[in-house]
Amino acid sequence: MSSARRRADRDGTFSGDTPGRAIIDIGSNTVRLVIYGGSMRAPTVLLNEKVSAKLGRDIARKGVLADEAIDLAMRGLKRFALLLEDLKIEDVETVATAAVREASNGSKFIGKLKKLGFKPKIITGEEEARLSANGVIGAFPGACGTVADLGGGSLELVQVTDKGPRDPVSLPLGTLRLPDFRGESRGDMRKALEKALKKGVPDIAKGKPLYLVGGTLRTMAVYAMQEEGHPLSDPHGFELDPKSAKRLLGKALANETIESLKMRDRISSMRAEKLPDASVLAEAMLARFEPSRIIFSSWGIREGLLYASLPEHSRARDPLLAGISAFADQRGAPATLATRIASWTVDAAPSREHGSERLRMAATMLALASMQIEPNIRLPQAIDWALHKRWIAVDGKERAMLAAAIAANGNALDLPTEVTALASSDALEEAICWGLAVRLARRLGAGSRRSLQESRLSAENGVLTLRLGHSQAALFGFTPEKDMKLLAGRLGLDWRVDIVSDDELRSGGVP
């Protein structure tokens, strides 16, 4: 780690997170600075600031970046340059998309950026599509289908397969250009957009997932979640089946006005203005691509840049575990401790029908980290971590199981409705047993290495058995006894404690 990064870490500039990379994304609607920390496989956003410069507003009519828009963008970029200098962040990547690459005065604007010390790169529409696809691949390991990234100046479409992105195209269907397709009715606009999609993408693999990327499309997800009373708040990973999507887009959103959208929570004025036209484009994509389901992604170009720069072994890491590991480590729950406890509990409370070992490990890390929160605020805050923090590669059911395990670790077995709405009682019961096993493990010997090495927990022949070496026998006091009874009861087992010689325990020779 560089001295600059060490200093930032000591100073606590970002609450213990060390800023690792920064990306400046110069789009047709916004100019944005994002500073990332944590694991670059599942990066934490430390700063996300944008300027709504609308650089692309005159591209279609005049082919130039408007002077007023340039001035607004440069004001923000000068601020970004100073922030990055003050924070001593040297790994900065600057990219410009549709507006700058199409404007006749785009090169002049790039010259201004270079004078500020930036090294901007104008990416082609095809590059933009590939980067968005990389973002989706990074966020959804094994993703397969079509990625549609809607920006201000263009719509990027690209196929994702097990061999990576292919057949990228860029179409002039950005939110700033969609008003040109309006007709006398919403139906006229949809037909015009379907025609443009068919011309731009004559061949498409139908019946596969459609991943929607971009701020306006994420706002569409927020709207859909509000309409459905969805218990989660993060639009990333939110899914709709085609029937629900058509109902929400063709009926609910079609009856909204810009004014009514502005009155909704979490829908900005800028997004409210773009959402009606974007919803017609989404309808056209549904008709053209006939997807099996619609998945909204908060990862796009910027995260695609991060993912593309990772070495192969880092790309192969599980993004859920990478993100939670970095998060929990800062909160007194290092991965080494979580691994020991997960190993200690696996024979008694493994992942079964509803979970997975990766999810159980994630639950163990979060459960241990939650113990560093003050008891009077622990449960709601830790459940918020599970349900509402932006974890990657996890769905609603899995979030609910994380929350159930965390709650059980704190002996809170009456789960809130926002948890029970997301998963079946059987799935939640499985996770509750994970949490109770973690509770027993950490309270038996305060999570000490020796307490876990000199004991074994197993469930066999209808009995939950705790085996302790003679040297650790006194650890089985009133507190672990209560935890043992509680776990056994949830598992539907009898229980017992066997005290054996330390040598016998270590050799694995206990019957």
Coordinates of C-alpha atoms in Angstrom, one line a residue:
M1 CA 0.0 0.0 0.0
S2 CA 1.3 3.5 -0.9
S3 CA 2.1 6.0 1.8
A4 CA -0.7 8.2 0.4
R5 CA -3.2 5.4 0.9
R6 CA -1.9 4.6 4.4
R7 CA -2.3 8.2 5.3
A8 CA -5.9 8.3 4.0
D9 CA -6.6 5.1 6.0
R10 CA -5.1 6.6 9.2
D11 CA -7.0 9.8 8.8
G12 CA -10.3 7.9 8.4
T13 CA -11.2 9.9 5.3
F14 CA -13.8 7.2 4.4
S15 CA -14.4 5.6 7.8
G16 CA -11.6 3.1 7.5
D17 CA -12.0 2.3 3.8
T18 CA -9.0 3.1 1.7
P19 CA -9.8 4.7 -1.7
G20 CA -8.4 2.5 -4.4
R21 CA -9.7 3.7 -7.7
A22 CA -11.7 6.6 -9.2
I23 CA -13.6 6.7 -12.4
I24 CA -14.9 9.8 -14.1
D25 CA -17.8 9.0 -16.5
I26 CA -18.7 11.8 -18.9
G27 CA -22.0 10.9 -20.4
S28 CA -24.7 12.7 -22.4
N29 CA -26.8 13.5 -19.3
T30 CA -24.4 13.6 -16.4
V31 CA -20.7 13.9 -15.6
R32 CA -20.0 11.7 -12.6
L33 CA -17.1 11.0 -10.3
V34 CA -17.1 7.7 -8.4
I35 CA -14.4 6.7 -5.9
Y36 CA -14.2 3.0 -5.0
G37 CA -12.7 1.2 -2.0
G38 CA -12.8 -2.3 -0.5
S39 CA -12.4 -5.3 -2.7
M40 CA -12.4 -4.4 -6.4
R41 CA -14.3 -7.6 -7.1
A42 CA -17.2 -6.1 -5.2
P43 CA -16.1 -2.5 -4.7
T44 CA -17.6 -0.2 -2.1
V45 CA -18.7 3.2 -3.4
L46 CA -17.0 5.8 -1.2
L47 CA -18.0 8.8 -3.1
N48 CA -20.5 9.2 -5.9
E49 CA -21.1 12.7 -7.2
K50 CA -22.6 13.9 -10.4
V51 CA -23.3 17.1 -12.4
S52 CA -26.4 17.1 -14.6
A53 CA -24.6 19.0 -17.4
K54 CA -26.7 17.5 -20.3
L55 CA -23.8 17.7 -22.7
G56 CA -25.7 15.8 -25.3
R57 CA -28.8 18.0 -25.4
D58 CA -27.9 19.7 -28.7
I59 CA -26.2 16.8 -30.4
A60 CA -29.2 15.6 -32.5
R61 CA -30.1 19.1 -33.7
K62 CA -26.8 20.9 -33.9
G63 CA -24.1 18.2 -33.6
V64 CA -22.3 20.2 -30.9
L65 CA -21.8 20.3 -27.1
A66 CA -23.6 23.4 -25.9
D67 CA -21.4 26.1 -24.4
E68 CA -23.6 26.3 -21.3
A69 CA -23.4 22.6 -20.9
I70 CA -19.6 22.6 -21.3
D71 CA -19.3 25.4 -18.7
L72 CA -21.4 23.4 -16.2
A73 CA -19.4 20.2 -16.9
M74 CA -16.1 22.0 -16.5
R75 CA -17.2 23.5 -13.2
G76 CA -17.8 20.0 -11.9
L77 CA -14.7 18.5 -13.4
K78 CA -12.5 21.2 -11.8
R79 CA -14.0 20.3 -8.5
F80 CA -13.4 16.6 -9.1
A81 CA -9.7 17.3 -10.0
L82 CA -9.2 19.1 -6.7
L83 CA -10.9 16.4 -4.7
L84 CA -8.8 13.7 -6.3
E85 CA -5.6 15.7 -5.6
D86 CA -6.5 16.4 -2.0
L87 CA -7.4 12.7 -1.4
K88 CA -4.1 11.6 -3.1
I89 CA -6.0 9.2 -5.4
E90 CA -3.7 8.5 -8.4
D91 CA -5.5 5.6 -10.1
V92 CA -8.1 7.6 -12.0
E93 CA -9.8 6.6 -15.3
T94 CA -11.7 9.1 -17.3
V95 CA -14.1 8.0 -20.1
A96 CA -16.4 9.9 -22.4
T97 CA -19.3 8.4 -24.2
A98 CA -21.9 9.3 -26.9
A99 CA -22.1 13.1 -26.6
V100 CA -18.4 13.7 -26.7
R101 CA -17.7 11.2 -29.4
E102 CA -20.4 12.6 -31.7
A103 CA -19.9 16.3 -31.2
S104 CA -18.0 18.3 -33.7
N105 CA -16.4 20.2 -30.8
G106 CA -15.7 17.0 -28.7
S107 CA -12.0 17.2 -29.3
K108 CA -11.9 20.8 -28.0
F109 CA -13.7 19.7 -24.9
I110 CA -11.2 16.8 -24.4
G111 CA -8.4 19.3 -24.6
K112 CA -9.9 21.2 -21.7
L113 CA -9.9 17.9 -19.7
K114 CA -6.2 17.3 -20.4
K115 CA -5.4 20.7 -19.1
L116 CA -6.9 19.7 -15.8
G117 CA -4.6 16.7 -15.7
F118 CA -7.0 14.0 -16.7
K119 CA -6.3 11.4 -19.4
P120 CA -9.7 11.1 -21.0
K121 CA -10.6 8.3 -23.4
I122 CA -13.4 8.5 -25.8
I123 CA -14.9 5.1 -26.0
T124 CA -16.8 3.9 -29.1
G125 CA -20.4 2.7 -28.9
E126 CA -19.2 -0.9 -29.3
E127 CA -16.7 -0.5 -26.4
E128 CA -19.4 1.1 -24.3
A129 CA -21.6 -2.0 -24.9
R130 CA -18.8 -4.4 -24.1
L131 CA -18.0 -2.5 -20.8
S132 CA -21.7 -2.6 -19.8
A133 CA -21.7 -6.3 -20.5
N134 CA -18.6 -6.8 -18.4
G135 CA -20.4 -5.0 -15.6
V136 CA -23.4 -7.4 -15.8
I137 CA -21.1 -10.4 -16.0
G138 CA -19.3 -9.2 -12.9
A139 CA -22.5 -8.6 -11.0
F140 CA -24.3 -11.8 -12.2
P141 CA -21.8 -14.6 -12.6
G142 CA -23.0 -16.9 -15.3
A143 CA -25.2 -14.2 -16.9
C144 CA -26.6 -15.2 -20.3
G145 CA -28.9 -13.0 -22.4
T146 CA -29.1 -9.5 -23.7
V147 CA -27.7 -6.4 -22.0
A148 CA -29.4 -3.1 -22.8
D149 CA -27.7 0.0 -21.4
L150 CA -29.7 3.2 -21.8
G151 CA -27.8 6.5 -21.6
G152 CA -28.6 10.0 -22.6
G153 CA -27.2 9.8 -26.1
S154 CA -27.5 6.1 -27.1
L155 CA -28.8 2.7 -26.3
E156 CA -26.1 0.0 -26.2
L157 CA -27.1 -3.6 -26.9
V158 CA -24.9 -6.6 -26.5
Q159 CA -25.2 -10.4 -26.0
V160 CA -23.6 -12.1 -23.1
T161 CA -22.7 -15.8 -23.3
D162 CA -20.4 -18.2 -21.4
K163 CA -17.7 -16.9 -23.7
G164 CA -18.2 -13.3 -22.8
P165 CA -19.8 -10.3 -24.7
R166 CA -20.5 -10.5 -28.4
D167 CA -22.3 -8.6 -31.2
P168 CA -22.2 -5.2 -29.5
V169 CA -24.2 -2.4 -31.2
S170 CA -24.9 1.2 -30.3
L171 CA -28.2 2.8 -31.4
P172 CA -29.1 6.5 -31.3
L173 CA -32.0 5.8 -28.9
G174 CA -30.8 7.6 -25.7
T175 CA -33.2 9.4 -23.4
L176 CA -32.3 12.8 -25.0
R177 CA -33.3 11.4 -28.4
L178 CA -36.5 9.4 -27.5
P179 CA -38.8 12.5 -27.8
D180 CA -38.1 12.4 -31.6
F181 CA -40.0 9.1 -31.8
R182 CA -43.2 10.4 -30.2
G183 CA -46.3 10.1 -32.3
E184 CA -49.9 10.9 -31.7
S185 CA -50.1 8.1 -29.1
R186 CA -47.9 5.9 -26.9
G187 CA -48.7 3.1 -29.3
D188 CA -47.3 5.1 -32.2
M189 CA -44.1 5.7 -30.3
R190 CA -43.7 2.1 -29.4
K191 CA -44.1 1.0 -33.0
A192 CA -41.5 3.5 -34.2
L193 CA -39.1 2.3 -31.6
E194 CA -39.7 -1.4 -32.4
K195 CA -38.9 -0.6 -36.0
A196 CA -35.7 1.2 -35.0
L197 CA -34.7 -1.8 -32.8
K198 CA -35.4 -4.3 -35.6
K199 CA -33.3 -2.2 -38.1
G200 CA -30.5 -1.8 -35.6
V201 CA -30.5 -5.4 -34.3
P202 CA -31.9 -7.6 -37.1
D203 CA -30.9 -10.9 -35.4
I204 CA -31.5 -11.4 -31.7
A205 CA -31.6 -14.5 -29.4
K206 CA -35.1 -14.4 -28.0
G207 CA -36.4 -16.1 -24.9
K208 CA -33.4 -15.2 -22.7
P209 CA -33.0 -12.7 -19.8
L210 CA -32.9 -9.0 -20.6
Y211 CA -30.5 -7.1 -18.3
L212 CA -31.4 -3.4 -18.0
V213 CA -28.6 -1.0 -17.2
G214 CA -28.6 2.8 -16.7
G215 CA -30.0 5.4 -14.3
T216 CA -33.3 5.9 -15.9
L217 CA -34.0 2.1 -16.2
R218 CA -33.0 1.7 -12.5
T219 CA -35.6 4.4 -11.7
M220 CA -38.1 2.3 -13.6
A221 CA -37.2 -0.6 -11.2
V222 CA -37.7 1.7 -8.2
Y223 CA -41.1 2.6 -9.6
A224 CA -42.0 -1.1 -10.1
M225 CA -40.9 -2.0 -6.6
Q226 CA -43.0 0.8 -5.1
E227 CA -46.0 -0.4 -7.1
E228 CA -45.6 -4.0 -6.0
G229 CA -44.9 -3.1 -2.3
H230 CA -41.6 -4.9 -2.6
P231 CA -39.9 -5.1 0.8
L232 CA -36.4 -4.4 -0.5
S233 CA -35.0 -1.0 -1.5
D234 CA -32.1 -1.7 -3.8
P235 CA -33.1 -2.0 -7.5
H236 CA -30.0 -3.9 -8.3
G237 CA -31.0 -7.5 -9.0
F238 CA -34.7 -6.8 -9.0
E239 CA -36.5 -9.0 -11.5
L240 CA -39.8 -8.9 -13.3
D241 CA -41.5 -11.6 -15.4
P242 CA -42.7 -10.4 -18.8
K243 CA -46.3 -10.3 -17.8
S244 CA -45.6 -8.1 -14.8
A245 CA -43.3 -5.9 -16.8
K246 CA -46.0 -5.3 -19.4
R247 CA -48.6 -4.6 -16.8
L248 CA -46.4 -2.1 -15.0
L249 CA -45.1 -0.4 -18.1
G250 CA -48.2 -0.5 -20.3
K251 CA -50.7 0.3 -17.7
A252 CA -49.3 1.7 -14.4
L253 CA -46.5 3.9 -15.9
A254 CA -48.6 4.8 -18.9
N255 CA -51.0 6.6 -16.6
E256 CA -48.4 8.5 -14.8
T257 CA -47.4 12.1 -15.6
I258 CA -44.0 13.8 -15.1
E259 CA -45.6 15.7 -12.2
S260 CA -47.0 12.6 -10.5
L261 CA -43.6 10.9 -10.9
K262 CA -41.8 13.8 -9.3
M263 CA -44.0 13.4 -6.2
R264 CA -42.7 9.9 -5.6
D265 CA -39.9 9.2 -3.2
R266 CA -36.5 8.2 -4.8
I267 CA -37.5 9.6 -8.2
S268 CA -35.5 12.7 -9.1
S269 CA -36.9 15.5 -11.3
M270 CA -34.4 14.5 -14.1
R271 CA -35.4 10.9 -14.0
A272 CA -39.1 11.7 -13.8
E273 CA -38.8 13.7 -17.1
K274 CA -37.1 10.7 -18.9
L275 CA -39.1 7.9 -17.4
P276 CA -42.3 8.0 -19.6
D277 CA -40.4 7.9 -22.9
A278 CA -38.0 5.2 -21.5
S279 CA -40.9 3.1 -20.4
V280 CA -42.1 3.1 -24.1
L281 CA -38.6 2.0 -25.2
A282 CA -38.7 -0.8 -22.6
E283 CA -42.1 -1.9 -24.0
A284 CA -40.6 -2.0 -27.4
M285 CA -37.6 -4.1 -26.2
L286 CA -40.0 -6.5 -24.6
A287 CA -41.9 -6.9 -27.8
R288 CA -38.7 -7.2 -29.9
F289 CA -36.6 -9.5 -27.6
E290 CA -39.4 -11.5 -25.9
P291 CA -37.2 -12.1 -22.8
S292 CA -37.8 -14.8 -20.3
R293 CA -37.4 -12.3 -17.5
I294 CA -36.1 -8.7 -16.9
I295 CA -33.2 -8.1 -14.5
F296 CA -32.2 -4.6 -13.4
S297 CA -28.4 -4.1 -12.9
S298 CA -26.8 -1.2 -11.1
W299 CA -23.4 -2.4 -12.5
G300 CA -22.6 -1.0 -15.9
I301 CA -19.8 0.8 -17.7
R302 CA -17.9 1.9 -14.6
E303 CA -18.0 -1.4 -12.9
G304 CA -17.3 -3.0 -16.2
L305 CA -14.0 -1.0 -16.3
L306 CA -13.1 -2.3 -12.9
Y307 CA -14.0 -5.9 -13.7
A308 CA -12.1 -5.8 -17.0
S309 CA -9.0 -4.7 -15.2
L310 CA -8.9 -7.5 -12.7
P311 CA -6.6 -10.5 -13.1
E312 CA -8.4 -13.7 -14.0
H313 CA -8.1 -15.2 -10.5
S314 CA -9.8 -12.1 -9.0
R315 CA -12.6 -12.2 -11.5
A316 CA -13.2 -15.8 -10.4
R317 CA -13.9 -14.8 -6.8
D318 CA -17.4 -14.9 -5.5
P319 CA -18.6 -11.3 -5.4
L320 CA -20.9 -11.8 -2.5
L321 CA -18.1 -13.3 -0.3
A322 CA -15.6 -10.7 -1.6
G323 CA -17.8 -7.8 -0.6
I324 CA -19.0 -9.2 2.7
S325 CA -15.5 -10.2 3.7
A326 CA -14.2 -6.7 3.3
F327 CA -17.2 -5.3 5.1
A328 CA -17.1 -7.7 8.0
D329 CA -13.3 -7.4 8.4
Q330 CA -13.6 -3.7 9.1
R331 CA -16.2 -4.5 11.8
G332 CA -14.1 -6.9 13.8
A333 CA -15.1 -10.1 12.0
P334 CA -12.1 -11.3 9.9
A335 CA -12.6 -14.0 7.4
T336 CA -10.3 -16.3 9.3
L337 CA -12.5 -16.3 12.3
A338 CA -15.7 -16.7 10.2
T339 CA -14.1 -19.6 8.4
R340 CA -13.2 -21.4 11.7
I341 CA -16.8 -20.9 13.0
A342 CA -18.3 -22.0 9.7
S343 CA -16.2 -25.1 9.8
W344 CA -17.1 -25.8 13.4
T345 CA -20.8 -25.5 12.8
V346 CA -21.0 -27.3 9.4
D347 CA -21.7 -30.8 10.7
A348 CA -24.7 -29.6 12.9
A349 CA -26.2 -26.9 10.7
P350 CA -25.0 -27.1 7.1
S351 CA -26.7 -25.6 4.1
R352 CA -29.5 -27.9 3.1
E353 CA -32.3 -27.6 0.6
H354 CA -32.7 -23.8 0.5
G355 CA -29.3 -22.4 1.1
S356 CA -25.7 -22.9 0.0
E357 CA -22.3 -23.0 1.7
R358 CA -21.4 -19.6 0.1
L359 CA -24.6 -18.1 1.7
R360 CA -23.9 -19.8 5.0
M361 CA -20.4 -18.4 5.0
A362 CA -21.7 -14.9 4.2
A363 CA -24.3 -15.2 7.0
T364 CA -21.6 -16.2 9.4
M365 CA -19.5 -13.2 8.6
L366 CA -22.4 -10.8 8.9
A367 CA -23.6 -12.4 12.1
L368 CA -20.1 -12.0 13.7
A369 CA -19.8 -8.4 12.5
S370 CA -23.2 -7.6 14.0
M371 CA -21.9 -8.3 17.4
Q372 CA -19.8 -5.1 17.2
I373 CA -23.0 -3.1 17.1
E374 CA -24.4 -1.7 20.4
P375 CA -27.1 -4.2 21.6
N376 CA -29.9 -1.6 21.7
I377 CA -29.6 -1.0 17.9
R378 CA -28.0 -4.2 16.8
L379 CA -31.0 -6.1 15.4
P380 CA -32.6 -3.5 13.1
Q381 CA -29.2 -2.3 11.9
A382 CA -27.9 -5.8 11.1
I383 CA -31.1 -6.8 9.4
D384 CA -30.8 -3.7 7.3
W385 CA -27.3 -4.8 6.3
A386 CA -28.7 -8.1 5.1
L387 CA -31.8 -6.7 3.3
H388 CA -30.8 -3.3 2.0
K389 CA -27.0 -3.0 1.5
R390 CA -25.9 -3.5 -2.0
W391 CA -24.5 -7.0 -2.0
I392 CA -23.7 -8.6 -5.3
A393 CA -25.0 -12.0 -6.6
V394 CA -27.7 -12.5 -4.0
D395 CA -31.5 -12.5 -4.5
G396 CA -34.3 -11.6 -2.2
K397 CA -34.8 -15.1 -0.7
E398 CA -31.0 -15.3 0.1
R399 CA -31.1 -11.8 1.7
A400 CA -34.0 -13.0 3.9
M401 CA -31.9 -16.0 4.9
L402 CA -29.0 -13.8 5.8
A403 CA -31.3 -11.7 7.9
A404 CA -32.8 -14.7 9.6
A405 CA -29.3 -16.1 10.5
I406 CA -28.2 -12.7 11.9
A407 CA -31.3 -12.4 14.0
A408 CA -31.0 -15.9 15.4
N409 CA -27.4 -15.2 16.3
G410 CA -28.8 -12.6 18.6
N411 CA -31.6 -14.9 19.8
A412 CA -34.3 -12.9 18.0
L413 CA -36.4 -15.6 16.6
D414 CA -39.6 -13.6 15.7
L415 CA -38.6 -12.3 12.3
P416 CA -40.0 -9.0 11.0
T417 CA -42.5 -9.2 8.1
E418 CA -40.1 -7.7 5.6
V419 CA -38.0 -10.9 6.1
T420 CA -40.8 -13.4 6.1
A421 CA -42.3 -11.9 2.9
L422 CA -39.1 -12.8 1.0
A423 CA -38.6 -16.5 1.8
S424 CA -40.5 -19.6 2.8
S425 CA -40.7 -20.7 6.5
D426 CA -38.6 -23.7 5.7
A427 CA -35.8 -21.6 4.1
L428 CA -35.9 -19.2 7.1
E429 CA -35.8 -22.1 9.5
E430 CA -32.7 -23.4 7.8
A431 CA -31.0 -20.0 8.2
I432 CA -32.2 -19.7 11.8
C433 CA -30.3 -22.9 12.6
W434 CA -27.2 -21.4 11.0
G435 CA -27.5 -18.4 13.3
L436 CA -28.1 -20.5 16.4
A437 CA -25.0 -22.6 15.6
V438 CA -22.9 -19.4 15.2
R439 CA -24.3 -18.2 18.5
L440 CA -23.2 -21.4 20.3
A441 CA -19.8 -21.3 18.6
R442 CA -19.0 -17.8 19.6
R443 CA -20.4 -18.0 23.1
L444 CA -18.8 -21.3 24.0
G445 CA -15.3 -19.8 24.2
A446 CA -15.8 -16.2 23.0
G447 CA -14.7 -17.3 19.6
S448 CA -11.2 -18.1 20.7
R449 CA -9.1 -20.3 18.5
R450 CA -8.5 -22.9 21.2
S451 CA -12.2 -23.3 22.1
L452 CA -12.9 -24.2 18.5
Q453 CA -9.9 -26.4 18.2
E454 CA -10.6 -28.4 21.4
S455 CA -14.3 -29.1 20.7
R456 CA -16.5 -30.7 18.1
L457 CA -20.2 -30.2 17.2
S458 CA -22.1 -32.8 15.3
A459 CA -25.6 -34.0 14.6
E460 CA -26.1 -37.7 14.0
N461 CA -28.5 -40.5 15.0
G462 CA -31.1 -38.0 16.2
V463 CA -28.7 -36.3 18.7
L464 CA -26.8 -33.0 18.7
T465 CA -23.5 -33.8 20.4
L466 CA -20.9 -31.4 21.7
R467 CA -17.6 -33.0 22.4
L468 CA -15.1 -31.2 24.6
G469 CA -11.5 -32.0 25.5
H470 CA -10.8 -32.3 29.3
S471 CA -8.9 -29.1 29.3
Q472 CA -11.9 -27.2 28.0
A473 CA -14.6 -28.9 30.0
A474 CA -15.3 -25.9 32.2
L475 CA -16.3 -23.9 29.1
F476 CA -19.7 -25.7 29.2
G477 CA -21.4 -23.3 31.6
F478 CA -25.0 -22.1 31.8
T479 CA -24.7 -19.8 28.7
P480 CA -23.6 -22.5 26.2
E481 CA -26.0 -25.0 27.8
K482 CA -28.9 -22.7 26.9
D483 CA -27.6 -22.2 23.4
M484 CA -27.1 -26.0 23.0
K485 CA -30.7 -26.7 24.1
L486 CA -32.1 -23.9 21.8
L487 CA -30.2 -25.2 18.7
A488 CA -31.2 -28.8 19.4
G489 CA -34.8 -27.9 19.8
R490 CA -34.9 -26.1 16.5
L491 CA -33.2 -29.0 14.8
G492 CA -35.7 -31.4 16.4
L493 CA -32.9 -33.4 18.1
D494 CA -31.9 -34.6 21.6
W495 CA -28.6 -33.3 22.9
R496 CA -25.7 -34.3 25.0
V497 CA -22.1 -33.2 25.9
D498 CA -19.2 -35.7 25.9
I499 CA -16.0 -34.9 27.7
V500 CA -13.1 -36.8 26.2
S501 CA -9.3 -36.6 26.4
D502 CA -7.6 -33.8 24.5
D503 CA -5.5 -36.3 22.6
E504 CA -8.4 -38.3 21.6
L505 CA -10.3 -35.3 20.4
R506 CA -7.3 -33.9 18.4
S507 CA -6.7 -37.3 16.7
G508 CA -10.3 -37.5 15.5
G509 CA -10.7 -40.9 17.3
V510 CA -13.8 -40.0 19.2
P511 CA -16.5 -42.5 18.5

